[in-house]
PDB file of C-alpha atoms and ligand atoms in Angstrom:
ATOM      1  CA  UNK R 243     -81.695  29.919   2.655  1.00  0.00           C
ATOM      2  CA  UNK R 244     -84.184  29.958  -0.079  1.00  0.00           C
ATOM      3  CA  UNK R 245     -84.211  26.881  -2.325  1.00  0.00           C
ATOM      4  CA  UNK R 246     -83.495  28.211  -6.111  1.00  0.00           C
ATOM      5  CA  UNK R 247     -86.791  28.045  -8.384  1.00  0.00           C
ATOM      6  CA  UNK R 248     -86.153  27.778 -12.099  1.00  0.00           C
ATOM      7  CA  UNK R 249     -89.565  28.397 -13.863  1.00  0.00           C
ATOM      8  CA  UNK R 250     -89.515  27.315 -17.557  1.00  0.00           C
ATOM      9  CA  UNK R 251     -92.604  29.341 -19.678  1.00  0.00           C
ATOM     10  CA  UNK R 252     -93.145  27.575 -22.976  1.00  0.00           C
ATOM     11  CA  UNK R 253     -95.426  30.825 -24.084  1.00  0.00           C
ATOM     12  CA  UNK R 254     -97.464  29.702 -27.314  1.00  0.00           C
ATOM     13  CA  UNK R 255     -94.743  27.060 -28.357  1.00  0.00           C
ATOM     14  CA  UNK R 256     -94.707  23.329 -28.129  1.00  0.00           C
ATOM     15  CA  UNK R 257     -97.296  20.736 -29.318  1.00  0.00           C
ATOM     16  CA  UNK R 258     -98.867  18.165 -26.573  1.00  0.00           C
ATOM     17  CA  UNK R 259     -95.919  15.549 -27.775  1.00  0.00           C
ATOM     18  CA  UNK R 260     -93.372  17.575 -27.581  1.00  0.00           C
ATOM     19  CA  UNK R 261     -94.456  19.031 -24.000  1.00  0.00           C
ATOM     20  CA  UNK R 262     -94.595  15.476 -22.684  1.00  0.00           C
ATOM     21  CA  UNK R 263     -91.165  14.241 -24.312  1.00  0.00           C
ATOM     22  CA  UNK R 264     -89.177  17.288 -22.432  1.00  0.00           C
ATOM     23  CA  UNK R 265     -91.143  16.275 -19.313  1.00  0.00           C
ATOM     24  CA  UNK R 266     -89.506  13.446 -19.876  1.00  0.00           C
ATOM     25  CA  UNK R 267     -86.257  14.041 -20.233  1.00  0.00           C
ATOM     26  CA  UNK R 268     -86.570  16.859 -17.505  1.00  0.00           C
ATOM     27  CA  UNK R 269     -87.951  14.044 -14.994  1.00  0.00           C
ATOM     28  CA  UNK R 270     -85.232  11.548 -16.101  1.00  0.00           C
ATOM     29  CA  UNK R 271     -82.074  14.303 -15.913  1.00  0.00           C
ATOM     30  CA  UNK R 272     -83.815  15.266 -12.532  1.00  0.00           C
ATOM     31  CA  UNK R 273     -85.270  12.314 -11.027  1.00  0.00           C
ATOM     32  CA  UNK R 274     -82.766  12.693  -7.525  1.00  0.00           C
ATOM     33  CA  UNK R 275     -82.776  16.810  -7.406  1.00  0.00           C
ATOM     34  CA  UNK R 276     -84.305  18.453  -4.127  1.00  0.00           C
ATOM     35  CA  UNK R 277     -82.006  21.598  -3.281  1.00  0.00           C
ATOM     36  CA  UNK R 278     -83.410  23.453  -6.250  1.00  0.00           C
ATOM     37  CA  UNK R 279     -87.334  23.589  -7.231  1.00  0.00           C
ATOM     38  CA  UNK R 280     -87.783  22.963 -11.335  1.00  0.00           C
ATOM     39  CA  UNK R 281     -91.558  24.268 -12.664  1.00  0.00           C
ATOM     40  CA  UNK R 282     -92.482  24.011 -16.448  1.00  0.00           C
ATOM     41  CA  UNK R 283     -95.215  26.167 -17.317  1.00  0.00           C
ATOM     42  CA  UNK R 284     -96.704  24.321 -21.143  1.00  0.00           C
ATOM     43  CA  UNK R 285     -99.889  25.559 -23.078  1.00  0.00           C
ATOM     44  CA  UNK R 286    -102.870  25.027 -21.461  1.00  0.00           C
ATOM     45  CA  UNK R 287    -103.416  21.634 -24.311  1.00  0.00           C
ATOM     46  CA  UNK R 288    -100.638  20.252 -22.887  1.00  0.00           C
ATOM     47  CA  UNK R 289    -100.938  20.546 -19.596  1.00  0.00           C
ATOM     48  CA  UNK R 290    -102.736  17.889 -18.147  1.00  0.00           C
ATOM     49  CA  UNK R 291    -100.604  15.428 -20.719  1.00  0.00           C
ATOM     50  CA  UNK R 292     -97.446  16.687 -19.020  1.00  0.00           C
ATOM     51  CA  UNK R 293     -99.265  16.492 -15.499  1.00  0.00           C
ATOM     52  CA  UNK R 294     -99.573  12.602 -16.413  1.00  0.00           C
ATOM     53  CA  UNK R 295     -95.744  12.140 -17.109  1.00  0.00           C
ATOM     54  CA  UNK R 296     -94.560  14.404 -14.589  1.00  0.00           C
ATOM     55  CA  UNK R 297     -96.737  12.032 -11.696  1.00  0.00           C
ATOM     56  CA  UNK R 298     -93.666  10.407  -9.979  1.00  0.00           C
ATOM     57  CA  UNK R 299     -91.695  13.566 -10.766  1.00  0.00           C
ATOM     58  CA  UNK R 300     -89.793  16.658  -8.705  1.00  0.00           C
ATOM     59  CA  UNK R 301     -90.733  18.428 -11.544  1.00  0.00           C
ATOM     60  CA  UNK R 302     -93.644  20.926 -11.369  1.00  0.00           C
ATOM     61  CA  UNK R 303     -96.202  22.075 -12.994  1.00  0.00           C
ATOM     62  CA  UNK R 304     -97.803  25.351 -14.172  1.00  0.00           C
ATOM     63  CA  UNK R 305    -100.487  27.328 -16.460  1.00  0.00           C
ATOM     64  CA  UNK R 306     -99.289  30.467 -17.792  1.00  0.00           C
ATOM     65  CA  UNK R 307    -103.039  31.986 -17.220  1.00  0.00           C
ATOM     66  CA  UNK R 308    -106.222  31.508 -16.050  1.00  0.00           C
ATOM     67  CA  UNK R 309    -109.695  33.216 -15.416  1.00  0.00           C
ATOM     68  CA  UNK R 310    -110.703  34.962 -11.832  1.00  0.00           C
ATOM     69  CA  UNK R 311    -114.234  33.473 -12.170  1.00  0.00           C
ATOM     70  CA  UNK R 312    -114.594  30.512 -10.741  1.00  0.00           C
ATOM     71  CA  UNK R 313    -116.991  29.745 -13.637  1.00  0.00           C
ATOM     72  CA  UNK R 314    -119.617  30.861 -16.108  1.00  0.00           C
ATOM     73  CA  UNK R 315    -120.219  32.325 -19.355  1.00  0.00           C
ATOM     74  CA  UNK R 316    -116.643  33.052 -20.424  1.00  0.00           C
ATOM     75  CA  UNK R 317    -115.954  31.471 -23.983  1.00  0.00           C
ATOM     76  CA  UNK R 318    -111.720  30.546 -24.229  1.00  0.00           C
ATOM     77  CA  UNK R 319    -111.181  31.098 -20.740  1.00  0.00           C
ATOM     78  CA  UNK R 320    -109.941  28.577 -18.250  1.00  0.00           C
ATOM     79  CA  UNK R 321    -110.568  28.370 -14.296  1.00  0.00           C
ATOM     80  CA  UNK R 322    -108.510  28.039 -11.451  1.00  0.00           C
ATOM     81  CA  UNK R 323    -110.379  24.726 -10.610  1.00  0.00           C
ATOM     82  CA  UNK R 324    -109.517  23.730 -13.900  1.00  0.00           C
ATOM     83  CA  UNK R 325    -106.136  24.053 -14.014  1.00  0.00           C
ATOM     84  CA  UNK R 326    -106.159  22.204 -10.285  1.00  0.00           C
ATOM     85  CA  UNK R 327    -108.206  19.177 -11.828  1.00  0.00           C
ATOM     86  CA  UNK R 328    -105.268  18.839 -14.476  1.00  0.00           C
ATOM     87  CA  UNK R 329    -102.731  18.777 -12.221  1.00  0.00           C
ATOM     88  CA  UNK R 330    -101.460  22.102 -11.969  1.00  0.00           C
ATOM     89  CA  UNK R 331     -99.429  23.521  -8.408  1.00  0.00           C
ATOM     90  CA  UNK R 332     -99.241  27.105 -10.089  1.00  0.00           C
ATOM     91  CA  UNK R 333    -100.063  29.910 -12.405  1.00  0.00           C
ATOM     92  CA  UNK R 334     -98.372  32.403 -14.017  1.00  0.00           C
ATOM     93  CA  UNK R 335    -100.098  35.585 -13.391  1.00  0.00           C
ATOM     94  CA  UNK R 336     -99.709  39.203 -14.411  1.00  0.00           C
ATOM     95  CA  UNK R 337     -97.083  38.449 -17.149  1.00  0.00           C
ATOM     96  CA  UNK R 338     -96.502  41.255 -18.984  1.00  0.00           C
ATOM     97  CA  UNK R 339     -97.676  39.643 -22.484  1.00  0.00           C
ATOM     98  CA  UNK R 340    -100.876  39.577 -20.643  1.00  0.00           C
ATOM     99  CA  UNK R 341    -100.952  42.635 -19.603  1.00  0.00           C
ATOM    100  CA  UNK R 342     -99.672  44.632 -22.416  1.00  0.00           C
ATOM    101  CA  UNK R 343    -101.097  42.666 -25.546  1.00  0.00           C
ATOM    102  CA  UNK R 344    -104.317  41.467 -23.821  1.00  0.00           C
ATOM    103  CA  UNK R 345    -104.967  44.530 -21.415  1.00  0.00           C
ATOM    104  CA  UNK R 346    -104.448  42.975 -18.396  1.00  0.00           C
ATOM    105  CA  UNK R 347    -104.508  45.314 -15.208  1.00  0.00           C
ATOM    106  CA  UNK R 348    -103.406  45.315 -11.938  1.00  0.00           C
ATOM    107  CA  UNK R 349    -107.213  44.731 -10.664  1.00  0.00           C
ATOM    108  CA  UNK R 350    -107.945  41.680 -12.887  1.00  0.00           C
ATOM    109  CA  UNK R 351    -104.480  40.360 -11.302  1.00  0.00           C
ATOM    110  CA  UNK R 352    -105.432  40.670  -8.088  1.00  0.00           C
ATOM    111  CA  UNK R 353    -108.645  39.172  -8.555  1.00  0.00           C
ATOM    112  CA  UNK R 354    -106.678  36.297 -10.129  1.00  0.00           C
ATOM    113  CA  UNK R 355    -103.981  35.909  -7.401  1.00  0.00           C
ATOM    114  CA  UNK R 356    -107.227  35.590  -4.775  1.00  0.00           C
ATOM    115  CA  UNK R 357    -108.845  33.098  -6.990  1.00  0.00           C
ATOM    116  CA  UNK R 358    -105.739  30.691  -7.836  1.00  0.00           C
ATOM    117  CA  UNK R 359    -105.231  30.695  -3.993  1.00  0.00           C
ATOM    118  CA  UNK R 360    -108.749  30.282  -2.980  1.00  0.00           C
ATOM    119  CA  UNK R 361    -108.099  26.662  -4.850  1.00  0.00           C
ATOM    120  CA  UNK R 362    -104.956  26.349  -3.825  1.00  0.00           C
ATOM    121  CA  UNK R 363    -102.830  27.474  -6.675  1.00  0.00           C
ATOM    122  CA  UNK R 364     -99.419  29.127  -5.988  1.00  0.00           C
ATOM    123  CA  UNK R 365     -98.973  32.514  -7.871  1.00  0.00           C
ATOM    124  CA  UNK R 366     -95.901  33.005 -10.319  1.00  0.00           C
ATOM    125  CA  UNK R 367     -96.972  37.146  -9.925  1.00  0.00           C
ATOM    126  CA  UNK R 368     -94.973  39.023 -12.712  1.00  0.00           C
ATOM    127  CA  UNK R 369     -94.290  42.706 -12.249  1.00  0.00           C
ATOM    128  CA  UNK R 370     -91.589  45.197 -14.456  1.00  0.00           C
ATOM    129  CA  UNK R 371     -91.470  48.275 -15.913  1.00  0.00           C
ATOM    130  CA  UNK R 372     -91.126  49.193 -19.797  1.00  0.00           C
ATOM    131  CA  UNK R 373     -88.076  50.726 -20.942  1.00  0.00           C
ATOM    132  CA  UNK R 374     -89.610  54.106 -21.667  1.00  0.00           C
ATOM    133  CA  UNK R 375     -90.113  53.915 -17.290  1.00  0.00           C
ATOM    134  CA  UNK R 376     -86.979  53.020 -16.548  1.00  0.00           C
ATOM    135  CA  UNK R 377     -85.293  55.729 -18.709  1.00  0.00           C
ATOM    136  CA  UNK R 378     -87.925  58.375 -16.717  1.00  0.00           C
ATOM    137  CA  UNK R 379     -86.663  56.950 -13.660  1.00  0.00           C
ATOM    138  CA  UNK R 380     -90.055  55.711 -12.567  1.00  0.00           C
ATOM    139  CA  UNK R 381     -88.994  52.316 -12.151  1.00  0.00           C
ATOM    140  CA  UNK R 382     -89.432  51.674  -8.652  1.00  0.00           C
ATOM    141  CA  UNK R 383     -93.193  53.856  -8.403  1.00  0.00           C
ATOM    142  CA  UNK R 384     -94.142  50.952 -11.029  1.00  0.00           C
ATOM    143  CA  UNK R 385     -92.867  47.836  -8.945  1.00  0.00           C
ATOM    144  CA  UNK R 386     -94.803  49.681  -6.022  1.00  0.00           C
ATOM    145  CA  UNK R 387     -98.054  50.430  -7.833  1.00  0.00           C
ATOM    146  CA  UNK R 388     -98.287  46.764  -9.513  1.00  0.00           C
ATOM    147  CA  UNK R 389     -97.331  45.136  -5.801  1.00  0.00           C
ATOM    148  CA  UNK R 390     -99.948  47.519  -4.542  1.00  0.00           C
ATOM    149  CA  UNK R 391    -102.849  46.642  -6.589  1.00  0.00           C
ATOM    150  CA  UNK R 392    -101.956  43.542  -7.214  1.00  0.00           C
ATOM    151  CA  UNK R 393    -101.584  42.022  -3.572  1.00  0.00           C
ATOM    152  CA  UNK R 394    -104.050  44.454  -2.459  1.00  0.00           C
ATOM    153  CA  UNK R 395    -105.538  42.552   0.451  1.00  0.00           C
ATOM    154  CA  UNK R 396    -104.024  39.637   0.602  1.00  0.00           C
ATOM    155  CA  UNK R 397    -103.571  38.155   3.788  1.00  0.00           C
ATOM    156  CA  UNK R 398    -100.101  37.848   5.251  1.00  0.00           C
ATOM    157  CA  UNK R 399    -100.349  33.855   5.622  1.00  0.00           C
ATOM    158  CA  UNK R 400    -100.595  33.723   1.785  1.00  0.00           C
ATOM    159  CA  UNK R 401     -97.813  35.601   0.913  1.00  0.00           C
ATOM    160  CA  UNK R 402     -95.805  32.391   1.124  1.00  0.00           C
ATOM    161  CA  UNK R 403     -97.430  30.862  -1.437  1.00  0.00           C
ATOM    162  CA  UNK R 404     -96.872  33.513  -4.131  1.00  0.00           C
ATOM    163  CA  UNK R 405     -93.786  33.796  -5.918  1.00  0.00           C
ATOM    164  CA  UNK R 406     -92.844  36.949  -7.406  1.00  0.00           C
ATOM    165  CA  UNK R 407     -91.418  37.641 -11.008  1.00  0.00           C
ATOM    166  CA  UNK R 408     -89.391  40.553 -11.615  1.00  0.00           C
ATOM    167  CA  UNK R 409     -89.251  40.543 -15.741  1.00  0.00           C
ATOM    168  CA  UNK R 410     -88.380  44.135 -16.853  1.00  0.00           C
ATOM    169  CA  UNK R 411     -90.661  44.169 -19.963  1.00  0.00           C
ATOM    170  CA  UNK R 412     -87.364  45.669 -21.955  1.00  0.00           C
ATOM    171  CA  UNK R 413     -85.781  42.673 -21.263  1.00  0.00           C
ATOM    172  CA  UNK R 414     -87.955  40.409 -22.015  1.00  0.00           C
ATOM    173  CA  UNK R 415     -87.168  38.115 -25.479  1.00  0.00           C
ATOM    174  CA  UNK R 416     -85.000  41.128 -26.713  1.00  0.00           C
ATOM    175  CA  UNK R 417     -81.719  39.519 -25.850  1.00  0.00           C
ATOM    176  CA  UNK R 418     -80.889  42.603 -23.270  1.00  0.00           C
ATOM    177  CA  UNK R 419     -81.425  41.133 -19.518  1.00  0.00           C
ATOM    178  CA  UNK R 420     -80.732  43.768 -16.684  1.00  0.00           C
ATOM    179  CA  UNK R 421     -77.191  43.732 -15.594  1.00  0.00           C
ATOM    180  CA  UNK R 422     -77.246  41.848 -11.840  1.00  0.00           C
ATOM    181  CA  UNK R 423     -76.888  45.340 -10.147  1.00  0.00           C
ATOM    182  CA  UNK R 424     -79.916  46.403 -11.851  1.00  0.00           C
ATOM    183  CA  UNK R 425     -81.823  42.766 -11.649  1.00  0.00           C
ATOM    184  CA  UNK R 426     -80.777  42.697  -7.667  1.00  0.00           C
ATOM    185  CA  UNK R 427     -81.521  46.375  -6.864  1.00  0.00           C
ATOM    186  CA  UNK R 428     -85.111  45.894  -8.056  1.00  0.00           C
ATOM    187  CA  UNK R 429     -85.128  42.478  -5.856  1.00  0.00           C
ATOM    188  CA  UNK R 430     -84.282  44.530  -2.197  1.00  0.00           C
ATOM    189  CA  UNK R 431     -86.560  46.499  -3.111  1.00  0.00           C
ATOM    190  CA  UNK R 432     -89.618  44.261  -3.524  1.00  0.00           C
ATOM    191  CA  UNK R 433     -88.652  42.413  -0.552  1.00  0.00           C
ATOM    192  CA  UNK R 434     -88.475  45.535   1.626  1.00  0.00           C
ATOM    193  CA  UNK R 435     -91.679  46.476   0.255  1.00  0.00           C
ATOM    194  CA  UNK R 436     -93.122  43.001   1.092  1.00  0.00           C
ATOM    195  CA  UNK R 437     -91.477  43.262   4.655  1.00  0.00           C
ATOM    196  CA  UNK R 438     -92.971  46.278   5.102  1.00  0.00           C
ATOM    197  CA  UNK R 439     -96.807  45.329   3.756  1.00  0.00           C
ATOM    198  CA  UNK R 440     -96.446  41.694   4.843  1.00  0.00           C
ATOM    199  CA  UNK R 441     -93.788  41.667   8.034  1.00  0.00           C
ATOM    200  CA  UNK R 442     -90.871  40.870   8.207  1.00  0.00           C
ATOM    201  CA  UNK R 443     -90.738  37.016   8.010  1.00  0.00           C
ATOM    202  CA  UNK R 444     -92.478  37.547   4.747  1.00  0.00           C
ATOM    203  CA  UNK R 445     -90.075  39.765   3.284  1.00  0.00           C
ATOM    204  CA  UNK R 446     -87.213  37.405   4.138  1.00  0.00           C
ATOM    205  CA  UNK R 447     -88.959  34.210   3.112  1.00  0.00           C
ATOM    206  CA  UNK R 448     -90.513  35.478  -0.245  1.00  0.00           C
ATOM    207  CA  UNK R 449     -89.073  34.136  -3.523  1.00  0.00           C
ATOM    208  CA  UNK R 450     -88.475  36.723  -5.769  1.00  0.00           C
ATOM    209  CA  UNK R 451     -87.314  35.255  -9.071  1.00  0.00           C
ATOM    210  CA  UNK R 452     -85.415  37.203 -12.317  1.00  0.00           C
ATOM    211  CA  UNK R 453     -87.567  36.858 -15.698  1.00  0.00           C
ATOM    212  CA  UNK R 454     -86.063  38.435 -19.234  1.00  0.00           C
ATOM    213  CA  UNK R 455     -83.402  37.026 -21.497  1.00  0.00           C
ATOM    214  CA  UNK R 456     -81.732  34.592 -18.902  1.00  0.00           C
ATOM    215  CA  UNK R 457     -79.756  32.180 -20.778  1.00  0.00           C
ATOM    216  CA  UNK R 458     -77.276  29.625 -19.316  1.00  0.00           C
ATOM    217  CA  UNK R 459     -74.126  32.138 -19.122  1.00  0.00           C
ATOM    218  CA  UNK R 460     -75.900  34.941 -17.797  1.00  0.00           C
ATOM    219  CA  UNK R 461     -77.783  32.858 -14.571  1.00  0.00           C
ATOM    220  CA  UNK R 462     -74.984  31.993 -12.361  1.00  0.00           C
ATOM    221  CA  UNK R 463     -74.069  36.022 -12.128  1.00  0.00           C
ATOM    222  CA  UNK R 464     -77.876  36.743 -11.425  1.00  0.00           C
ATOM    223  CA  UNK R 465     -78.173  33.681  -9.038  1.00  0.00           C
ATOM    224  CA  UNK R 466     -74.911  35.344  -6.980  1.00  0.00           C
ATOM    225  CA  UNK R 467     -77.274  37.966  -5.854  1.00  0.00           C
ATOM    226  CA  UNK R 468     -78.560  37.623  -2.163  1.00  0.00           C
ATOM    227  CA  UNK R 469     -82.057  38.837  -3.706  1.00  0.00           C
ATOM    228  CA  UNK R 470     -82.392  36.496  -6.280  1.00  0.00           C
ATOM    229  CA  UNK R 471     -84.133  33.547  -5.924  1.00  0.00           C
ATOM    230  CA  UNK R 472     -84.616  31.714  -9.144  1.00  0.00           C
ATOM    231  CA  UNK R 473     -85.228  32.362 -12.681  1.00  0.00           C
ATOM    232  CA  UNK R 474     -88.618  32.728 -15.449  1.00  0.00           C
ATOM    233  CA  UNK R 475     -87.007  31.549 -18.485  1.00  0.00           C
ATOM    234  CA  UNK R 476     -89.022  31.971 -22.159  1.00  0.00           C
ATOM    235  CA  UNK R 477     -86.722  31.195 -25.139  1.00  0.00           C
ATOM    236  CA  UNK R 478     -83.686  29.597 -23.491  1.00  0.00           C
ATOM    237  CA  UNK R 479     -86.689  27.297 -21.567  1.00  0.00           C
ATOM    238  CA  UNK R 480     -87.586  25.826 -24.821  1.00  0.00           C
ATOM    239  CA  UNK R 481     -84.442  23.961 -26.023  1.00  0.00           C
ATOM    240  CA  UNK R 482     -84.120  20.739 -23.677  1.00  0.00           C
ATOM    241  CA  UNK R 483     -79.683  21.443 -22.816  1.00  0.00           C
ATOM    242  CA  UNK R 484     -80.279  25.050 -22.636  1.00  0.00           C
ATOM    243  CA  UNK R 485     -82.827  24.397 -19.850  1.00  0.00           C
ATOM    244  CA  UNK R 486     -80.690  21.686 -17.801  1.00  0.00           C
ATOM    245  CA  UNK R 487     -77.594  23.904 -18.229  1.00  0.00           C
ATOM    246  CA  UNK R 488     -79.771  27.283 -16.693  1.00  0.00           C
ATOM    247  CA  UNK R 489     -81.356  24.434 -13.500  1.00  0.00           C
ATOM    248  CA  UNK R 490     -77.720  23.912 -13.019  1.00  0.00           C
ATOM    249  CA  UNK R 491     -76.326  26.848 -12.430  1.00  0.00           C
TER     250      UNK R 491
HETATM  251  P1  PGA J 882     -87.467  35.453 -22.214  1.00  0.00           P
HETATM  252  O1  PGA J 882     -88.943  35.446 -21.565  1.00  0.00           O
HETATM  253  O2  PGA J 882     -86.617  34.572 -21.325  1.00  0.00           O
HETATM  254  O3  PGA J 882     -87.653  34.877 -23.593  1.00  0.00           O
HETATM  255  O4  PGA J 882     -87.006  36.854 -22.226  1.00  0.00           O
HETATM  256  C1  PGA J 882     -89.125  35.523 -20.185  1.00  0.00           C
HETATM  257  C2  PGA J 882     -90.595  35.608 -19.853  1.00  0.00           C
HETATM  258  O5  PGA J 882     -91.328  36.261 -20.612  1.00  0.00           O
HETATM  259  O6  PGA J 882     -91.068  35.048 -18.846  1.00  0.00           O
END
């Protein structure tokens, strides 16, 4: 059984304050939880704040980005080192804001992914298809070209560490999340493809989590699904009930 992973990303919202006050309250509500893992993902400004509180805390924490060099001549970019020395335990990587409003592609991902494990980083690896590729049924040729490039060699030991996002980029802050058929059919199929690349241990042990417009009524129907492990949560993430209400499913 795969312990449920609720990953909140705060996106470009929240001052430092208000960061560390919901790590707070998160830490407090949560203090005794351990059959569920809880990761807040804050701006990088906030993050090694929130590291601070979040010290004697089941509560995780992650950056939302991060540079594949390990350093160097890279104005407004942050490293993986970085992000380790302020108390970080993942990364978001490969979201699709990244890739579709800063030109991300698969090969910078998976240049990424090496880096943030190199230092010891766990991926949150976000894949999904626009709307436009759902509707021309190429759907599952984009879940198999992004987990292609982007895991491209990656050795079997660290699939483990990497959890992977399915966010359908349609779904995503629009309001519309897949229905669970749709959100768990896309799930078997990235673990069979992971069983296949990886073996099959990997495919049954990966966590493969549900990202776009989940909200606390539509969770406990995606969390039903044997091939849904957790949940990336953007807006509903940001208001402090919301959030419990979605950990406790
Ligand atoms: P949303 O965002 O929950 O606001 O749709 C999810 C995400 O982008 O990770």
């Amino acid at each position: 059984m795969i312990k449920p992973f609720i990953a909140a990303n705060w996106k470009m919202h929240k001052t430092v304050s208000e960061s560390v006050y919901f790590a707070k309250q998160l830490s407090a509500e949560f203090a005794e939880v351990n059959d569920r893992d809880i990761i807040i993902a804050p701006s990088y400004t906030a993050l090694y704040p929130v590291a601070e509180e979040l010290k004697k805390s089941p509560v995780h924490l992650s950056a939302q980005n991060m540079h594949w060099d390990e350093k160097g001549a890279f104005t407004g970019e942050v490293s993986a080192g970085m992000l380790v020395d302020a108390g970080c335990h993942y990364v978001i990587l490969g979201h699709s804001e990244r890739r579709t409003l800063f030109g991300e592609k698969n090969s910078d991902i998976n240049k990424k992914i090496k880096t943030a494990l190199k230092f010891g980083l766990k991926p949150i690896f976000c894949i999904g298809e626009t709307l436009g590729e759902r509707s021309s049924q190429k759907t599952f040729d984009v879940i198999r070209r992004q987990i292609r490039k982007g895991l491209n060699n990656i050795l079997s030991d660290d699939i483990r560490r990497i959890v992977i996002a399915y966010e359908p980029i349609w779904a995503i802050g629009t309001g519309k999340t897949a229905t669970d058929e749709q959100a768990e059919e896309a799930h078997r199929y990235i673990r069979e493809m992971i069983a296949d690349l990886f073996g099959e241990n990997a495919g049954a042990d990966i966590r493969i989590i549900y990202g776009g417009s989940v909200n606390q009524e539509n969770i406990g129907g995606l969390m039903n699904q044997p091939n849904i492990n957790g949940a990336l949560v953007g807006g509903a993430s940001l208001d402090f009930e919301s959030f419990a209400n979605i950990i406790n499913f």
